[in-house]
Short mmCIF file of C-alpha atoms in Angstrom, two decimals:
data_model
loop_
_atom_site.label_atom_id
_atom_site.label_comp_id
_atom_site.label_asym_id
_atom_site.label_seq_id
_atom_site.Cartn_x
_atom_site.Cartn_y
_atom_site.Cartn_z
CA UNK A 1 -85.46 5.12 -48.13
CA UNK A 2 -82.39 7.07 -47.18
CA UNK A 3 -80.03 6.67 -44.26
CA UNK A 4 -78.16 9.43 -42.48
CA UNK A 5 -76.16 10.09 -39.37
CA UNK A 6 -77.83 11.19 -36.18
CA UNK A 7 -76.51 14.06 -34.10
CA UNK A 8 -75.26 11.56 -31.55
CA UNK A 9 -73.23 9.64 -34.10
CA UNK A 10 -75.87 6.96 -34.71
CA UNK A 11 -77.00 6.03 -38.19
CA UNK A 12 -80.40 6.78 -39.62
CA UNK A 13 -82.91 6.06 -42.48
CA UNK A 14 -85.92 7.29 -44.87
CA UNK A 15 -88.44 7.18 -48.22
CA UNK A 16 -89.48 9.71 -50.86
CA UNK A 17 -91.95 10.12 -53.72
CA UNK A 18 -93.72 12.78 -55.72
CA UNK A 19 -93.56 14.41 -59.13
CA UNK A 20 -95.75 16.57 -61.30
CA UNK A 21 -96.50 16.67 -65.02
CA UNK A 22 -96.27 19.75 -67.20
CA UNK A 23 -98.72 20.65 -69.95
CA UNK A 24 -96.52 18.79 -72.43
CA UNK A 25 -96.72 15.65 -70.34
CA UNK A 26 -93.08 15.80 -69.26
CA UNK A 27 -92.30 15.03 -65.64
CA UNK A 28 -91.29 18.15 -63.73
CA UNK A 29 -90.50 18.91 -60.09
CA UNK A 30 -92.02 22.39 -60.20
CA UNK A 31 -94.62 22.77 -57.48
CA UNK A 32 -93.71 19.48 -55.81
CA UNK A 33 -93.57 19.41 -52.01
CA UNK A 34 -91.63 16.67 -50.22
CA UNK A 35 -92.36 16.10 -46.56
CA UNK A 36 -89.54 14.92 -44.30
CA UNK A 37 -89.56 13.65 -40.75
CA UNK A 38 -86.12 14.23 -39.24
CA UNK A 39 -85.54 12.83 -35.79
CA UNK A 40 -82.71 15.33 -35.30
CA UNK A 41 -84.44 18.48 -36.52
CA UNK A 42 -85.78 19.68 -33.17
CA UNK A 43 -87.85 22.76 -34.00
CA UNK A 44 -85.84 23.76 -37.08
CA UNK A 45 -87.53 24.66 -40.35
CA UNK A 46 -86.14 24.34 -43.87
CA UNK A 47 -86.18 28.02 -44.79
CA UNK A 48 -82.62 29.32 -44.50
CA UNK A 49 -80.71 30.76 -47.52
CA UNK A 50 -79.34 27.33 -48.49
CA UNK A 51 -82.84 25.83 -48.39
CA UNK A 52 -84.19 28.64 -50.55
CA UNK A 53 -81.39 28.12 -53.08
CA UNK A 54 -82.17 24.40 -53.26
CA UNK A 55 -85.85 25.15 -53.83
CA UNK A 56 -85.03 27.64 -56.59
CA UNK A 57 -82.74 25.20 -58.41
CA UNK A 58 -84.97 22.12 -58.09
CA UNK A 59 -88.49 23.52 -57.96
CA UNK A 60 -89.07 21.26 -54.93
CA UNK A 61 -90.31 22.60 -51.62
CA UNK A 62 -89.19 20.75 -48.49
CA UNK A 63 -91.63 20.54 -45.59
CA UNK A 64 -89.98 19.38 -42.37
CA UNK A 65 -92.05 17.55 -39.77
CA UNK A 66 -90.32 17.89 -36.42
CA UNK A 67 -90.57 15.43 -33.52
CA UNK A 68 -92.56 17.05 -30.72
CA UNK A 69 -91.09 14.73 -28.10
CA UNK A 70 -89.37 11.37 -28.30
CA UNK A 71 -88.58 10.75 -32.00
CA UNK A 72 -88.94 6.98 -31.59
CA UNK A 73 -92.41 7.45 -30.13
CA UNK A 74 -93.35 9.62 -33.12
CA UNK A 75 -92.02 6.96 -35.51
CA UNK A 76 -94.09 4.29 -33.77
CA UNK A 77 -97.22 6.46 -33.95
CA UNK A 78 -96.72 7.05 -37.68
CA UNK A 79 -96.27 3.32 -38.22
CA UNK A 80 -99.39 2.45 -36.21
CA UNK A 81 -101.52 5.07 -37.97
CA UNK A 82 -99.94 4.39 -41.37
CA UNK A 83 -99.58 8.13 -41.80
CA UNK A 84 -96.13 8.70 -43.26
CA UNK A 85 -94.26 11.65 -44.75
CA UNK A 86 -92.33 11.12 -47.98
CA UNK A 87 -88.97 10.76 -46.23
CA UNK A 88 -88.29 9.43 -42.75
CA UNK A 89 -84.94 9.82 -41.03
CA UNK A 90 -84.45 7.15 -38.37
CA UNK A 91 -81.72 5.17 -36.62
CA UNK A 92 -80.59 2.36 -38.85
CA UNK A 93 -79.37 0.42 -35.82
CA UNK A 94 -82.82 0.45 -34.24
CA UNK A 95 -85.39 -2.31 -34.84
CA UNK A 96 -87.83 0.37 -36.00
CA UNK A 97 -86.30 0.14 -39.49
CA UNK A 98 -87.09 -3.59 -39.71
CA UNK A 99 -90.62 -2.94 -38.49
CA UNK A 100 -91.18 -0.29 -41.18
CA UNK A 101 -89.89 -2.67 -43.85
CA UNK A 102 -92.00 -5.59 -42.63
CA UNK A 103 -95.10 -3.37 -42.55
CA UNK A 104 -94.53 -2.36 -46.18
CA UNK A 105 -94.07 1.27 -45.19
CA UNK A 106 -90.79 1.61 -47.09
CA UNK A 107 -90.44 1.23 -50.83
CA UNK A 108 -87.70 -1.02 -52.24
CA UNK A 109 -85.28 1.19 -54.15
CA UNK A 110 -83.67 -1.35 -56.49
CA UNK A 111 -85.76 -0.67 -59.61
CA UNK A 112 -85.64 3.08 -59.02
CA UNK A 113 -81.87 2.99 -58.64
CA UNK A 114 -81.51 0.88 -61.79
CA UNK A 115 -83.61 3.36 -63.79
CA UNK A 116 -82.72 6.71 -62.29
CA UNK A 117 -79.66 6.23 -60.12
CA UNK A 118 -76.50 5.28 -62.02
CA UNK A 119 -74.73 7.89 -59.89
CA UNK A 120 -76.03 6.16 -56.75
CA UNK A 121 -74.57 2.86 -57.94
CA UNK A 122 -71.26 4.51 -58.66
CA UNK A 123 -71.17 6.27 -55.32
CA UNK A 124 -72.19 3.35 -53.09
CA UNK A 125 -70.64 0.47 -55.00
CA UNK A 126 -70.46 -2.70 -52.94
CA UNK A 127 -72.20 -0.96 -50.03
CA UNK A 128 -75.54 -1.47 -51.80
CA UNK A 129 -75.02 -5.24 -51.59
CA UNK A 130 -73.94 -5.06 -47.98
CA UNK A 131 -77.04 -3.09 -46.95
CA UNK A 132 -79.66 -5.34 -48.57
CA UNK A 133 -82.52 -6.58 -46.40
CA UNK A 134 -83.15 -10.30 -45.92
CA UNK A 135 -85.35 -10.32 -49.05
CA UNK A 136 -82.41 -9.08 -51.12
CA UNK A 137 -83.80 -5.57 -51.63
CA UNK A 138 -82.46 -2.14 -50.68
CA UNK A 139 -84.80 -0.02 -48.61
CA UNK A 140 -82.39 2.72 -47.57
CA UNK A 141 -79.17 4.49 -48.49
CA UNK A 142 -76.88 4.66 -45.50
CA UNK A 143 -74.45 7.54 -45.17
CA UNK A 144 -71.75 5.80 -43.12
CA UNK A 145 -69.92 3.85 -45.77
CA UNK A 146 -66.62 3.69 -47.62
CA UNK A 147 -63.32 1.89 -47.54
CA UNK A 148 -62.36 3.51 -44.24
CA UNK A 149 -65.17 4.41 -41.82
CA UNK A 150 -62.95 6.53 -39.56
CA UNK A 151 -61.89 9.66 -41.50
CA UNK A 152 -65.45 10.72 -42.23
CA UNK A 153 -65.25 14.44 -41.54
CA UNK A 154 -63.95 17.22 -43.71
CA UNK A 155 -63.76 20.95 -44.33
CA UNK A 156 -66.61 22.86 -45.94
CA UNK A 157 -66.14 26.23 -47.59
CA UNK A 158 -68.43 28.65 -49.36
CA UNK A 159 -68.07 28.10 -53.07
CA UNK A 160 -68.09 31.79 -54.03
CA UNK A 161 -65.26 32.56 -51.59
CA UNK A 162 -63.24 29.60 -52.83
CA UNK A 163 -63.63 30.66 -56.47
CA UNK A 164 -62.59 34.17 -55.53
CA UNK A 165 -59.44 32.97 -53.78
CA UNK A 166 -58.17 30.09 -55.93
CA UNK A 167 -60.11 30.54 -59.17
CA UNK A 168 -63.06 28.57 -60.51
CA UNK A 169 -60.97 25.89 -62.23
CA UNK A 170 -59.13 25.01 -59.02
CA UNK A 171 -62.32 25.22 -56.99
CA UNK A 172 -64.02 22.77 -59.34
CA UNK A 173 -61.03 20.43 -59.41
CA UNK A 174 -61.16 17.03 -57.72
CA UNK A 175 -57.55 17.43 -56.59
CA UNK A 176 -57.43 17.74 -52.78
CA UNK A 177 -55.86 20.77 -51.14
CA UNK A 178 -52.74 20.40 -49.04
CA UNK A 179 -52.44 21.86 -45.57
CA UNK A 180 -50.20 24.62 -46.93
CA UNK A 181 -52.80 25.53 -49.54
CA UNK A 182 -55.52 25.47 -46.90
CA UNK A 183 -53.61 27.88 -44.67
CA UNK A 184 -52.99 30.16 -47.65
CA UNK A 185 -56.71 30.12 -48.47
CA UNK A 186 -57.54 31.17 -44.92
CA UNK A 187 -54.96 33.98 -45.03
CA UNK A 188 -56.28 35.32 -48.33
CA UNK A 189 -59.84 35.15 -47.06
CA UNK A 190 -58.90 37.31 -44.08
CA UNK A 191 -57.06 39.74 -46.37
CA UNK A 192 -59.93 40.02 -48.85
CA UNK A 193 -62.68 40.09 -46.23
CA UNK A 194 -61.34 41.53 -42.97
CA UNK A 195 -64.90 42.42 -41.99
CA UNK A 196 -68.28 41.12 -43.10
CA UNK A 197 -71.53 42.88 -42.23
CA UNK A 198 -69.52 45.29 -40.09
CA UNK A 199 -67.97 42.58 -37.94
CA UNK A 200 -64.57 40.91 -37.94
CA UNK A 201 -64.56 37.93 -40.28
CA UNK A 202 -63.73 34.44 -39.04
CA UNK A 203 -61.78 32.04 -41.23
CA UNK A 204 -62.45 28.84 -39.28
CA UNK A 205 -65.00 27.84 -36.68
CA UNK A 206 -65.55 24.46 -35.08
CA UNK A 207 -68.91 23.26 -33.85
CA UNK A 208 -67.81 22.49 -30.30
CA UNK A 209 -71.26 21.06 -29.53
CA UNK A 210 -70.46 18.13 -31.81
CA UNK A 211 -68.93 15.10 -30.13
CA UNK A 212 -66.82 14.60 -33.24
CA UNK A 213 -65.56 18.14 -33.71
CA UNK A 214 -61.94 16.93 -33.90
CA UNK A 215 -62.75 14.31 -36.53
CA UNK A 216 -61.69 16.65 -39.32
CA UNK A 217 -58.16 16.97 -37.96
CA UNK A 218 -57.91 13.29 -37.06
CA UNK A 219 -58.89 12.30 -40.58
CA UNK A 220 -56.04 14.33 -42.04
CA UNK A 221 -53.56 12.22 -40.12
CA UNK A 222 -55.27 8.85 -40.47
CA UNK A 223 -56.10 8.78 -36.77
CA UNK A 224 -58.96 6.71 -35.47
CA UNK A 225 -60.89 7.19 -32.23
CA UNK A 226 -58.27 4.96 -30.63
CA UNK A 227 -54.65 3.91 -31.17
CA UNK A 228 -53.74 0.27 -31.66
CA UNK A 229 -50.26 -0.65 -30.47
CA UNK A 230 -49.81 -4.29 -31.41
CA UNK A 231 -52.49 -6.20 -29.53
CA UNK A 232 -53.19 -3.30 -27.17
CA UNK A 233 -55.75 -0.54 -27.61
CA UNK A 234 -54.51 2.81 -26.32
CA UNK A 235 -55.88 6.34 -26.09
CA UNK A 236 -55.59 8.12 -29.43
CA UNK A 237 -53.25 10.68 -27.82
CA UNK A 238 -50.57 7.97 -27.74
CA UNK A 239 -50.54 7.68 -31.53
CA UNK A 240 -47.17 8.75 -33.02
CA UNK A 241 -48.70 11.49 -35.20
CA UNK A 242 -51.16 12.84 -32.61
CA UNK A 243 -48.65 15.50 -31.54
CA UNK A 244 -48.21 16.52 -35.19
CA UNK A 245 -51.96 16.93 -35.50
CA UNK A 246 -52.10 19.13 -32.41
CA UNK A 247 -49.20 21.22 -33.74
CA UNK A 248 -51.17 21.89 -36.91
CA UNK A 249 -54.25 22.80 -34.86
CA UNK A 250 -52.10 25.17 -32.81
CA UNK A 251 -50.78 26.79 -36.00
CA UNK A 252 -54.33 27.46 -37.15
CA UNK A 253 -55.11 29.04 -33.79
CA UNK A 254 -51.95 31.16 -33.53
CA UNK A 255 -52.53 32.42 -37.07
CA UNK A 256 -55.82 33.80 -35.69
CA UNK A 257 -57.96 31.81 -38.10
CA UNK A 258 -60.13 30.48 -35.26
CA UNK A 259 -62.30 32.55 -33.00
CA UNK A 260 -60.54 33.73 -29.83
CA UNK A 261 -62.75 31.39 -27.82
CA UNK A 262 -61.38 28.42 -29.78
CA UNK A 263 -63.49 25.28 -29.42
CA UNK A 264 -65.80 26.75 -26.80
CA UNK A 265 -67.71 28.65 -29.47
CA UNK A 266 -71.17 27.64 -30.58
CA UNK A 267 -72.29 27.67 -34.20
CA UNK A 268 -72.03 31.11 -35.73
CA UNK A 269 -74.94 32.22 -37.85
CA UNK A 270 -74.84 34.60 -40.77
CA UNK A 271 -72.09 35.15 -43.35
CA UNK A 272 -69.10 36.01 -41.14
CA UNK A 273 -67.22 32.75 -41.47
CA UNK A 274 -65.43 31.50 -44.54
CA UNK A 275 -66.30 27.85 -44.00
CA UNK A 276 -69.94 27.09 -44.62
CA UNK A 277 -72.14 24.24 -45.81
CA UNK A 278 -71.95 24.95 -49.51
CA UNK A 279 -68.66 23.51 -50.72
CA UNK A 280 -66.33 20.81 -49.49
CA UNK A 281 -62.59 21.33 -49.48
CA UNK A 282 -60.86 17.95 -49.15
CA UNK A 283 -57.35 18.05 -47.65
CA UNK A 284 -54.48 15.78 -48.56
CA UNK A 285 -51.59 16.49 -46.19
CA UNK A 286 -50.55 12.90 -45.60
CA UNK A 287 -51.82 11.02 -48.62
CA UNK A 288 -55.29 10.50 -47.13
CA UNK A 289 -57.97 12.19 -49.28
CA UNK A 290 -60.83 13.57 -47.24
CA UNK A 291 -63.61 12.63 -49.64
CA UNK A 292 -66.08 11.12 -47.18
CA UNK A 293 -67.69 14.34 -46.04
CA UNK A 294 -70.26 13.38 -43.43
CA UNK A 295 -70.40 16.07 -40.76
CA UNK A 296 -70.39 19.82 -40.97
CA UNK A 297 -67.66 20.17 -38.38
CA UNK A 298 -66.09 23.38 -39.58
CA UNK A 299 -69.03 25.72 -39.60
#
């Protein structure tokens, strides 16, 4: 079972299985199809260029089952009929998760993590203990976790562009980029690719439809969704470094890295923008590494 974040900022959950054996008896993923119910998928299908690249590298085909109406109603129907896909994405804060666990619809992950998931243990750390069910077992992997739950957004950039601009060694480095380096990357991208597919290239785009589109900038400055002044909770705009954050955002805009429509733009499809869902570029302007990449906010 896996947990993810819903489009409305809520948390979510799921379960997966399936493998095939080759002629030599070795376990292989070639020809394996994994079905996923995603409450946030709408009518989307898993067939874009990124999906195809994942299938080519893993040999696994992803089949998305979309909710045709109310996702919670669909989840209840699957539970009643005991007809489940391999992975189910649901709200972790909803009682539906407990009902799936109590019905035996979700597999405990502890033994699987012990055998196959040393990286999962390293990544989640103490969070695995905090997310155990009442029987002491883990049935999901939640995505909202870490030492600080607030700066959970970051910048994503196409890996090939990043390698072209800063070199493969720097692109593969774990060292975060500073704001100055980030601005330089955007400038060089515009210089190297002034047009793409016959249209003006765009260095940065925000998904203005996201309620957390500004989370990337806030995270750089350690800002939360509010500002605490002693015992009083104030609007985040009253935070001492909020103005500094807005000045940086204004610099990005005046440098013409954003689209002319600024935050009113919708998601831009195709290859025109530099920042896409294939590589994360953590920023470290104020000593706060942006390593908890949760939302694709700059896309």
